[in-house]
XYZ file of N, CA and C in Angstrom:
780
model
N 0.841 -1.248 0.079
C -0.036 -0.026 -0.009
C 0.817 1.224 -0.040
N 0.642 2.032 -1.025
C 1.548 3.213 -1.098
C 0.988 4.350 -0.304
N 1.785 5.215 0.368
C 1.437 6.257 0.984
C 1.189 7.402 -0.038
N 0.090 8.159 0.105
C -0.109 9.210 -0.892
C -0.369 10.496 -0.231
N -0.058 11.598 -0.950
C -0.247 12.862 -0.396
C -1.273 13.513 -1.199
N -1.552 13.034 -2.435
C -2.541 13.521 -3.318
C -3.525 12.384 -3.609
N -4.760 12.651 -3.424
C -5.722 11.661 -3.792
C -7.002 12.336 -4.528
N -7.725 11.546 -5.106
C -9.102 12.085 -5.659
C -10.232 11.588 -4.801
N -10.916 12.463 -4.273
C -12.075 12.277 -3.506
C -13.348 12.787 -4.059
N -14.404 12.027 -3.701
C -15.692 12.571 -4.139
C -16.282 13.258 -3.007
N -16.688 14.469 -3.204
C -17.355 15.236 -2.097
C -18.674 14.747 -1.746
N -19.094 15.248 -0.628
C -20.375 14.660 -0.130
C -21.510 15.278 -0.793
N -21.454 16.488 -1.345
C -22.421 16.942 -2.051
C -22.120 17.836 -3.294
N -20.874 17.710 -3.821
C -20.267 18.420 -4.858
C -19.637 17.444 -5.943
N -19.063 18.027 -6.837
C -18.355 17.270 -7.992
C -17.144 16.826 -7.507
N -16.590 15.807 -8.216
C -15.190 15.200 -7.951
C -14.151 16.220 -8.220
N -13.344 16.459 -7.319
C -12.127 17.343 -7.579
C -10.837 16.743 -7.796
N -10.556 16.562 -9.065
C -9.439 15.774 -9.532
C -8.070 16.331 -9.031
N -7.275 15.578 -8.310
C -5.974 15.899 -8.052
C -5.876 17.006 -6.857
N -6.957 17.018 -6.185
C -6.924 18.077 -5.062
C -5.988 17.355 -3.787
N -5.569 18.438 -3.105
C -4.941 17.960 -1.923
C -5.750 17.221 -0.797
N -5.316 16.331 -0.129
C -6.067 15.756 0.947
C -6.266 16.844 2.080
N -7.200 17.533 1.890
C -7.442 18.767 2.925
C -8.969 18.983 2.912
N -9.292 19.898 3.982
C -10.733 20.293 4.006
C -10.787 21.786 3.809
N -10.332 22.281 2.523
C -10.200 23.687 2.351
C -11.614 24.269 2.285
N -11.665 25.538 2.532
C -10.550 26.413 3.173
C -10.605 26.425 4.623
N -10.916 25.491 5.310
C -10.807 25.431 6.800
C -9.412 25.519 7.300
N -9.225 25.707 8.595
C -7.890 25.536 9.289
C -7.130 24.398 8.841
N -5.886 24.557 8.537
C -4.993 23.486 8.167
C -5.073 22.320 9.121
N -5.340 21.264 8.621
C -5.588 20.068 9.434
C -4.148 19.513 9.874
N -3.116 19.951 9.247
C -1.762 19.423 9.564
C -1.286 19.885 10.867
N -1.845 20.654 11.565
C -1.633 21.126 12.977
C -1.854 20.068 13.792
N -2.776 19.111 13.402
C -3.251 18.101 14.396
C -2.868 16.704 13.846
N -2.869 16.584 12.487
C -2.814 15.367 11.808
C -1.845 15.423 10.594
N -1.153 14.302 10.621
C -0.102 14.233 9.459
C -0.915 13.409 8.345
N -1.407 14.213 7.342
C -2.381 13.598 6.360
C -1.396 12.860 5.322
N -0.087 12.996 5.335
C 0.725 12.350 4.417
C 0.793 10.862 4.733
N 0.185 10.465 5.941
C 0.189 9.096 6.408
C -0.980 8.365 6.032
N -1.943 9.077 5.337
C -3.180 8.336 4.796
C -2.866 7.519 3.592
N -3.248 6.280 3.628
C -2.796 5.368 2.604
C -4.073 5.046 1.721
N -3.745 4.741 0.402
C -4.899 4.236 -0.479
C -4.777 2.763 -0.727
N -5.804 2.000 -0.571
C -5.591 0.515 -0.933
C -5.568 0.231 -2.464
N -4.566 -0.561 -2.662
C -4.393 -0.687 -4.195
C -5.626 -1.246 -4.819
N -6.037 -0.747 -5.935
C -7.190 -1.147 -6.785
C -8.554 -0.923 -6.082
N -8.658 0.108 -5.222
C -9.999 0.405 -4.636
C -9.877 2.004 -4.391
N -10.984 2.493 -3.923
C -11.221 3.830 -3.426
C -11.074 3.925 -1.976
N -10.783 3.002 -1.292
C -10.727 2.844 0.113
C -9.414 3.521 0.640
N -9.331 4.392 1.601
C -8.259 4.944 2.249
C -8.282 4.377 3.625
N -7.095 4.684 4.156
C -6.763 4.175 5.553
C -5.763 4.971 6.294
N -5.801 5.017 7.699
C -4.755 5.523 8.430
C -4.552 4.847 9.701
N -3.366 4.897 10.268
C -3.089 4.398 11.521
C -3.034 5.594 12.594
N -3.925 5.369 13.534
C -4.141 6.582 14.563
C -2.863 7.108 15.094
N -1.900 6.237 15.421
C -0.583 6.658 15.930
C 0.261 7.437 14.938
N 0.317 6.963 13.652
C 1.016 7.657 12.706
C 0.396 8.999 12.245
N -0.906 9.058 12.313
C -1.586 10.381 11.920
C -1.375 11.285 12.867
N -1.167 11.034 14.268
C -1.080 12.039 15.313
C 0.226 12.156 15.828
N 1.260 11.390 15.467
C 2.466 11.532 16.076
C 3.241 12.833 15.822
N 3.682 13.391 16.883
C 4.435 14.658 16.844
C 3.429 15.921 16.448
N 2.109 15.665 16.423
C 1.276 16.764 16.296
C 0.451 17.176 17.565
N -0.058 18.435 17.421
C -0.851 18.990 18.584
C -2.075 17.988 18.710
N -2.315 17.572 19.967
C -3.297 16.565 20.170
C -4.731 17.092 20.326
N -5.796 16.587 19.732
C -7.063 16.987 20.039
C -7.722 16.032 21.028
N -8.080 16.615 22.211
C -8.650 15.676 23.243
C -9.716 16.470 23.971
N -10.053 15.824 25.264
C -11.210 16.570 25.885
C -10.712 17.954 26.562
N -9.491 18.120 26.762
C -9.023 19.544 27.111
C -9.781 20.101 28.185
N -10.162 19.321 29.302
C -10.873 19.691 30.389
C -10.033 20.557 31.283
N -10.589 21.583 31.941
C -9.902 22.398 32.983
C -9.566 21.530 34.128
N -8.384 21.600 34.571
C -7.842 20.974 35.756
C -8.103 21.746 37.088
N -8.237 23.020 37.006
C -8.299 23.758 38.176
C -9.371 24.804 37.918
N -9.941 25.321 39.064
C -10.834 26.482 38.826
C -12.314 26.168 38.364
N -13.037 27.079 38.290
C -14.499 26.816 37.819
C -14.659 27.195 36.432
N -15.722 26.717 35.709
C -15.910 27.116 34.361
C -17.357 27.184 34.122
N -17.755 27.924 33.071
C -19.197 28.152 32.808
C -19.724 27.012 31.922
N -20.835 26.489 32.290
C -21.382 25.354 31.546
C -22.940 25.704 31.326
N -23.601 24.791 30.565
C -24.957 24.937 30.329
C -25.620 23.583 30.334
N -26.764 23.562 30.843
C -27.596 22.401 30.958
C -28.281 21.959 29.587
N -28.163 20.749 29.281
C -28.793 20.098 28.117
C -29.746 19.170 28.714
N -31.053 19.473 28.432
C -32.152 18.590 28.895
C -33.336 19.184 29.615
N -34.479 18.619 29.704
C -35.653 19.102 30.193
C -35.985 18.479 31.513
N -36.056 19.295 32.548
C -36.510 18.776 33.895
C -35.383 18.050 34.509
N -34.059 18.546 34.186
C -32.794 17.898 34.914
C -32.841 18.286 36.226
N -32.636 17.450 37.264
C -32.524 17.617 38.655
C -31.211 18.157 39.141
N -31.110 19.183 39.779
C -29.909 19.478 40.743
C -30.136 18.956 42.024
N -29.111 18.060 42.545
C -29.346 17.220 43.726
C -28.478 17.729 44.814
N -28.873 17.542 46.137
C -28.024 17.865 47.178
C -26.873 16.801 47.419
N -27.005 15.605 46.883
C -26.040 14.557 46.952
C -26.136 13.886 45.506
N -24.862 13.321 45.134
C -24.742 12.617 43.863
C -25.436 11.311 43.966
N -26.840 11.322 44.299
C -27.637 10.186 44.376
C -28.940 10.456 43.769
N -29.598 9.552 42.985
C -30.885 9.720 42.347
C -31.968 9.205 43.261
N -32.544 10.109 43.937
C -33.528 9.764 45.065
C -34.307 11.005 45.263
N -35.758 10.812 45.590
C -36.609 11.902 45.827
C -36.059 12.810 46.872
N -35.346 12.338 47.901
C -34.880 13.241 48.895
C -33.671 14.097 48.482
N -33.210 13.762 47.320
C -31.823 14.676 46.867
C -32.298 15.808 45.899
N -33.383 15.882 45.557
C -33.990 16.936 44.585
C -33.854 18.175 45.284
N -33.291 19.142 44.457
C -33.127 20.598 44.933
C -33.775 21.472 43.885
N -33.566 21.497 42.568
C -34.207 22.319 41.697
C -34.173 21.661 40.245
N -35.169 22.073 39.474
C -35.206 21.530 38.050
C -34.625 22.383 37.189
N -33.766 22.048 36.236
C -33.045 22.899 35.408
C -33.356 22.410 33.851
N -33.612 23.345 33.025
C -33.869 23.056 31.533
C -32.779 23.516 30.754
N -32.882 22.984 29.494
C -31.853 23.457 28.442
C -31.692 24.867 28.407
N -30.461 25.299 28.420
C -29.965 26.714 28.333
C -29.646 27.300 29.666
N -29.924 26.667 30.813
C -29.643 27.248 32.019
C -28.209 27.301 32.370
N -27.693 28.436 32.611
C -26.342 28.524 32.977
C -25.906 27.802 34.329
N -24.771 27.038 34.225
C -24.517 26.201 35.392
C -22.970 26.283 35.626
N -22.568 27.058 36.625
C -21.218 27.059 36.973
C -20.492 25.974 37.571
N -19.627 25.299 36.914
C -19.017 24.046 37.537
C -17.809 24.271 38.367
N -17.808 23.768 39.485
C -16.661 23.961 40.418
C -15.854 22.653 40.573
N -16.637 21.507 40.604
C -15.950 20.145 40.485
C -16.622 19.324 39.596
N -15.904 18.245 38.850
C -16.468 17.581 37.809
C -15.784 16.184 37.773
N -16.475 15.177 37.040
C -16.034 13.945 36.768
C -15.996 13.153 38.032
N -16.991 13.538 39.071
C -16.965 12.730 40.178
C -17.804 11.562 39.852
N -17.343 10.275 40.281
C -18.107 9.054 39.870
C -18.830 8.667 41.235
N -19.987 8.421 41.064
C -20.789 8.070 42.328
C -21.992 7.230 41.828
N -22.315 6.145 42.505
C -23.593 5.440 42.363
C -23.852 5.211 40.798
N -22.684 4.779 40.000
C -22.918 4.416 38.666
C -23.058 5.559 37.733
N -22.659 6.855 38.115
C -22.863 7.953 37.203
C -21.710 8.936 37.545
N -21.431 9.707 36.487
C -20.513 10.801 36.584
C -21.335 12.200 36.958
N -20.829 12.928 37.866
C -21.439 14.154 38.328
C -20.517 15.325 38.251
N -21.293 16.520 38.028
C -20.617 17.829 38.205
C -21.189 18.490 39.454
N -20.403 19.170 40.175
C -20.904 19.936 41.311
C -20.633 21.507 40.887
N -21.655 22.205 41.200
C -21.603 23.680 41.034
C -22.778 24.482 41.481
N -23.072 25.564 40.819
C -24.132 26.372 41.290
C -24.845 27.002 40.064
N -26.003 27.553 40.191
C -26.847 28.331 39.303
C -27.121 29.592 39.953
N -27.425 30.564 39.128
C -27.857 31.924 39.646
C -29.220 32.203 38.952
N -30.036 32.940 39.546
C -31.263 33.349 38.991
C -31.412 34.802 38.624
N -32.011 35.138 37.517
C -32.159 36.451 36.953
C -32.655 37.341 38.025
N -31.975 38.411 38.247
C -32.442 39.496 39.131
C -32.215 39.081 40.697
N -31.551 37.974 40.919
C -31.346 37.560 42.297
C -29.876 37.246 42.504
N -29.380 37.482 43.773
C -28.080 37.215 44.144
C -27.899 35.884 44.856
N -28.874 35.046 44.879
C -28.956 33.802 45.436
C -28.218 32.777 44.707
N -27.242 32.076 45.268
C -26.672 30.953 44.501
C -27.223 29.641 44.889
N -27.612 28.800 44.062
C -28.057 27.606 44.393
C -27.001 26.386 44.006
N -26.505 25.775 45.084
C -25.481 24.668 44.857
C -26.035 23.325 44.785
N -25.437 22.473 44.009
C -25.748 21.128 43.967
C -25.009 20.250 42.827
N -25.434 18.911 42.793
C -24.910 18.114 41.764
C -25.820 17.864 40.646
N -25.277 17.757 39.441
C -25.970 17.506 38.210
C -25.273 16.418 37.536
N -25.968 15.351 37.045
C -25.390 14.331 36.282
C -24.726 15.019 35.083
N -23.567 14.430 34.695
C -22.745 15.077 33.591
C -23.183 14.794 32.362
N -24.143 13.769 32.210
C -24.893 13.625 30.788
C -25.669 14.798 30.483
N -25.958 15.777 31.349
C -26.742 16.910 31.068
C -25.993 18.221 31.110
N -24.721 18.158 31.031
C -23.821 19.285 31.206
C -22.828 19.393 30.091
N -22.733 20.500 29.497
C -21.722 20.759 28.426
C -21.157 22.233 28.566
N -20.015 22.478 28.226
C -19.411 23.860 28.353
C -20.138 24.881 27.594
N -19.974 26.149 28.116
C -20.754 27.177 27.359
C -20.232 27.456 25.939
N -18.882 27.406 25.642
C -18.461 27.537 24.255
C -18.995 26.305 23.309
N -18.948 25.119 23.955
C -19.409 24.094 23.161
C -20.987 24.200 22.911
N -21.738 24.551 23.827
C -23.156 24.861 23.715
C -23.472 25.760 22.560
N -22.707 26.810 22.459
C -22.897 27.877 21.423
C -22.687 27.180 20.056
N -21.642 26.456 19.912
C -21.334 25.712 18.666
C -22.345 24.724 18.326
N -22.822 23.987 19.309
C -23.855 23.037 19.138
C -25.191 23.655 18.613
N -25.622 24.688 19.257
C -26.770 25.520 18.941
C -26.676 26.171 17.473
N -25.610 26.400 17.092
C -25.295 27.062 15.813
C -25.331 26.121 14.580
N -24.590 24.958 14.877
C -24.234 24.180 13.779
C -24.840 22.733 13.964
N -25.295 22.314 15.015
C -25.530 20.793 15.239
C -26.976 20.497 15.314
N -27.671 21.203 16.180
C -29.043 20.994 16.564
C -29.932 21.359 15.556
N -30.089 20.576 14.272
C -30.980 20.948 13.344
C -31.548 19.734 12.752
N -32.459 19.854 11.720
C -33.197 18.726 11.352
C -32.346 17.783 10.553
N -31.218 18.108 10.002
C -30.391 17.210 9.202
C -29.445 16.361 10.216
N -29.550 16.586 11.352
C -28.498 16.041 12.344
C -29.349 14.922 13.166
N -28.576 13.724 13.538
C -29.190 12.806 14.372
C -28.820 13.032 15.861
N -28.088 14.174 16.028
C -27.668 14.556 17.406
C -28.731 15.547 18.027
N -28.974 15.477 19.273
C -30.011 16.303 19.821
C -29.549 16.603 21.323
N -30.457 17.356 21.984
C -30.270 17.610 23.473
C -30.279 16.317 24.330
N -30.823 15.158 23.665
C -30.980 13.964 24.334
C -29.745 13.101 24.161
N -28.776 13.524 23.341
C -27.535 12.874 23.103
C -26.645 13.013 24.253
N -25.958 11.901 24.834
C -25.060 12.062 26.032
C -24.040 13.194 25.880
N -23.754 13.929 26.827
C -23.064 15.194 26.660
C -21.615 14.946 26.170
N -20.934 13.837 26.452
C -19.582 13.670 26.017
C -19.548 13.333 24.537
N -20.678 12.823 23.856
C -20.673 12.721 22.550
C -20.843 14.075 21.963
N -21.594 15.034 22.439
C -21.813 16.379 21.871
C -20.438 17.090 22.022
N -19.919 17.043 23.399
C -18.682 17.707 23.706
C -17.646 17.521 22.622
N -17.444 16.318 22.368
C -16.405 15.921 21.435
C -16.494 16.568 20.057
N -17.716 16.449 19.366
C -17.856 17.029 18.096
C -17.699 18.603 18.324
N -18.256 19.114 19.318
C -18.223 20.580 19.559
C -16.636 20.943 19.657
N -15.880 20.227 20.274
C -14.394 20.621 20.478
C -13.945 20.498 19.100
N -14.071 19.578 18.272
C -13.479 19.511 16.915
C -13.842 20.704 16.182
N -15.104 21.117 16.151
C -15.573 22.254 15.501
C -14.847 23.628 15.894
N -14.653 23.652 17.269
C -13.984 24.778 17.782
C -12.505 24.804 17.422
N -11.967 23.649 17.403
C -10.500 23.692 17.024
C -10.270 23.837 15.555
N -11.288 23.718 14.715
C -11.253 23.935 13.314
C -11.788 25.374 12.941
N -12.015 26.169 14.085
C -12.525 27.510 13.885
C -13.833 27.763 13.355
N -14.688 26.793 13.632
C -16.190 26.956 13.051
C -16.878 27.996 13.588
N -16.442 28.378 14.827
C -17.226 29.546 15.379
C -16.839 30.842 14.673
N -15.655 30.942 14.001
C -15.268 32.182 13.251
C -15.752 32.191 11.840
N -16.596 31.188 11.404
C -16.942 30.983 9.977
C -18.461 31.101 9.982
N -18.973 31.394 8.615
C -20.244 31.380 8.498
C -20.577 30.109 7.587
N -20.097 29.000 8.156
C -20.425 27.683 7.532
C -21.715 27.116 7.668
N -22.152 26.461 6.597
C -23.542 25.907 6.591
C -23.355 24.298 6.725
N -23.344 24.021 8.093
C -22.871 22.655 8.343
C -24.153 21.583 8.692
N -23.656 20.395 8.350
C -24.591 19.240 8.767
C -23.635 18.260 9.547
N -23.936 18.010 10.831
C -23.149 16.944 11.552
C -23.960 15.732 11.888
N -23.532 14.622 11.579
C -24.214 13.408 11.767
C -23.368 12.284 12.554
N -23.754 11.676 13.476
C -22.989 10.631 14.195
C -23.155 9.342 13.373
N -22.151 8.616 13.002
C -22.174 7.595 12.200
C -21.993 6.203 13.215
N -21.301 5.245 12.880
C -21.267 3.985 13.555
C -20.450 4.307 14.959
N -20.759 3.319 15.847
C -19.885 3.234 17.153
C -19.278 1.862 17.049
N -17.993 1.851 17.626
C -17.126 0.640 17.658
C -16.545 0.269 18.892
N -17.301 -0.584 19.671
C -16.906 -0.860 21.096
C -15.666 -1.648 21.121
N -14.574 -1.402 21.866
C -13.346 -2.126 22.154
C -13.035 -2.103 23.592
N -13.544 -2.936 24.364
C -13.202 -3.121 25.829
C -13.418 -1.821 26.485
N -12.550 -1.098 27.033
C -12.524 0.040 27.968
C -12.828 1.247 26.940
N -12.755 1.093 25.673
C -12.859 2.255 24.858
C -14.074 1.971 23.814
N -14.661 3.124 23.365
C -15.656 3.103 22.283
C -15.252 4.158 21.280
N -15.050 3.731 20.091
C -14.857 4.581 18.896
C -16.091 5.155 18.383
N -16.247 6.344 18.077
C -17.384 7.060 17.469
C -16.834 7.698 16.261
N -17.681 7.493 15.079
C -17.377 8.304 13.897
C -18.358 9.307 13.666
N -18.022 10.559 13.302
C -18.985 11.632 13.031
C -18.688 12.081 11.367
N -19.680 12.371 10.721
C -19.637 13.079 9.392
C -19.931 14.498 9.573
N -18.970 15.375 9.032
C -19.307 16.873 9.071
C -19.239 17.355 7.598
N -20.312 18.067 7.263
C -20.411 18.397 5.798
C -20.766 19.864 5.865
N -20.089 20.557 4.943
C -20.182 21.920 4.776
C -20.945 22.313 3.490
N -22.200 22.660 3.415
C -22.903 22.960 2.188
C -22.472 24.204 1.478
N -21.764 24.965 2.121
C -21.318 26.163 1.559
C -20.084 25.987 0.592
N -19.492 24.776 0.602
C -18.414 24.459 -0.286
C -18.938 23.598 -1.311
N -18.379 23.953 -2.581
C -18.695 22.843 -3.738
C -17.995 21.618 -3.832
N -16.755 21.676 -3.410
C -15.821 20.466 -3.416
C -15.221 20.177 -2.112
N -14.893 18.807 -1.966
C -14.241 18.591 -0.718
C -14.916 18.980 0.534
N -16.207 18.899 0.595
C -17.026 19.459 1.638
C -17.449 18.581 2.758
N -16.870 17.447 2.820
C -17.207 16.354 3.827
C -15.998 15.816 4.408
N -16.011 15.782 5.744
C -14.777 15.224 6.450
C -15.441 14.341 7.595
N -14.470 13.397 8.051
C -14.914 12.408 9.147
C -14.012 12.750 10.345
N -14.586 12.709 11.385
C -13.957 12.799 12.671
C -14.080 11.478 13.441
N -12.938 10.846 13.867
C -13.097 9.537 14.479
C -12.527 9.801 15.983
N -13.325 9.553 16.901
C -13.113 9.799 18.363
C -13.015 8.726 19.217
N -12.099 8.501 19.971
C -11.942 7.459 21.027
C -12.463 7.898 22.388
N -13.450 7.236 22.996
C -14.041 7.620 24.362
C -13.559 6.642 25.269
N -13.248 7.106 26.343
C -13.000 6.261 27.525
C -14.246 5.834 28.345
N -14.567 4.557 28.474
C -15.830 4.125 28.919
C -15.928 4.403 30.432
N -14.861 4.480 31.174
C -14.877 4.722 32.418
C -14.900 6.101 32.962
N -14.856 6.992 32.122
C -14.998 8.520 32.508
C -15.456 9.208 31.301
N -15.433 10.647 31.249
C -15.839 11.417 30.298
C -14.813 11.923 29.327
N -13.741 11.299 29.422
C -12.486 11.854 28.505
C -12.588 11.266 27.157
N -11.996 11.889 26.137
C -11.965 11.421 24.778
C -10.761 11.965 24.193
N -10.366 11.327 23.137
C -9.204 11.882 22.168
C -9.573 11.652 20.752
N -9.356 12.588 20.017
C -9.647 12.578 18.611
C -8.535 11.791 17.725
N -8.880 10.698 17.158
C -7.926 9.777 16.596
C -7.565 10.378 15.218
N -8.413 11.130 14.537
C -8.274 11.645 13.260
C -9.274 12.395 12.706
N -8.933 13.449 12.015
C -10.070 14.151 11.121
C -9.552 14.134 9.734
N -10.252 13.546 8.843
C -9.860 13.322 7.516
C -11.016 13.701 6.369
N -10.711 14.225 5.312
C -11.698 14.385 4.298
C -12.256 12.921 3.920
N -13.602 12.857 3.825
C -14.151 11.577 3.473
C -15.683 11.284 3.765
N -16.219 10.424 3.274
C -17.682 10.261 3.324
C -18.222 9.373 4.535
N -17.590 8.102 4.627
C -18.099 7.024 5.396
C -16.885 6.253 5.947
N -17.043 5.741 7.200
C -16.000 4.893 7.823
C -16.445 3.563 7.584
N -15.624 2.733 6.871
C -15.767 1.387 6.604
C -15.532 0.375 7.743
N -14.397 0.518 8.363
C -14.138 -0.345 9.379
C -13.043 0.405 10.312
N -12.981 -0.174 11.626
C -12.037 0.298 12.534
C -11.373 -0.917 13.278
N -10.023 -1.105 13.077
C -9.380 -2.255 13.667
C -8.416 -1.916 14.731
N -8.551 -2.392 15.970
C -7.559 -2.202 17.086
C -6.133 -2.999 16.768
N -5.142 -2.329 17.350
C -3.759 -2.885 17.198
C -3.295 -3.148 18.634
N -2.247 -4.149 18.822
C -1.649 -4.350 19.991
C -1.110 -3.392 20.815
N -0.546 -2.258 19.981
C 0.117 -1.182 20.568
C -0.831 -0.145 21.018
N -2.080 -0.357 20.977
C -3.094 0.528 21.350
C -3.553 1.537 20.346
N -2.911 1.593 19.119
C -3.407 2.357 18.007
C -4.589 1.676 17.262
N -5.119 2.342 16.293
C -6.233 1.854 15.545
C -6.024 2.137 13.953
N -6.439 1.195 13.210
C -6.445 1.349 11.736
C -7.802 1.636 11.453
N -7.878 2.839 10.768
C -9.295 3.239 10.302
C -9.307 3.159 8.679
N -10.505 2.595 8.290
C -10.608 2.348 6.836
C -12.001 3.269 6.349
N -11.719 4.057 5.415
C -12.883 5.071 4.984
C -12.745 5.334 3.586
N -13.725 5.988 3.070
C -13.624 6.589 1.719
C -14.510 7.841 1.627
């Protein structure tokens, strides 16, 4: 299998761009995070592949990038989400119901208790100085920057992602869009979650991100590895493409991803 730097890709919604670079122009240069010269084309087919270690070696990693100290602004995703006095689902722990869009300042996060992950923090109420402290299940919490990106690009009729999607699935795709400067563009995006691939302590999730404002090379794939024991994730690769065919784990912890 020969390593190629130039390939021919069929765009998701445009004409074939003969001889174009393996890039997602005119977005931020993907080479900051991924070495696209390591993408390989299988002989006699249109299938491309990459090894996750080779693609990210010596590059700036894309990961959960969570704050390790101090508080941060978050937003609730969900209807009738309970803030609780303790990280326990019980009638006696209910403090206040929070709906989508409610600001929630997180002071502690990724606390695992009673089979769930929790964030601890407080909410404020318009016109009042009262702070209401408590625990919220992390499935219903996402950072404020991520929430703005999701509202702008993801939560629409063309996406299978919604407020009901677990927050770490939403957090990952929002982080990818932020690192690609989506918030600084007037892109017309469609974001769809593709297949999930369970591998022991990890689950690989593939996303398809399409930009309708581009006539060519308007579709890319983001492949993300989630840790099943916490809310952390790492982006294995972002490459121009339409569909992920297969993901195969290797003994060294890397993955081979096949796509077109």
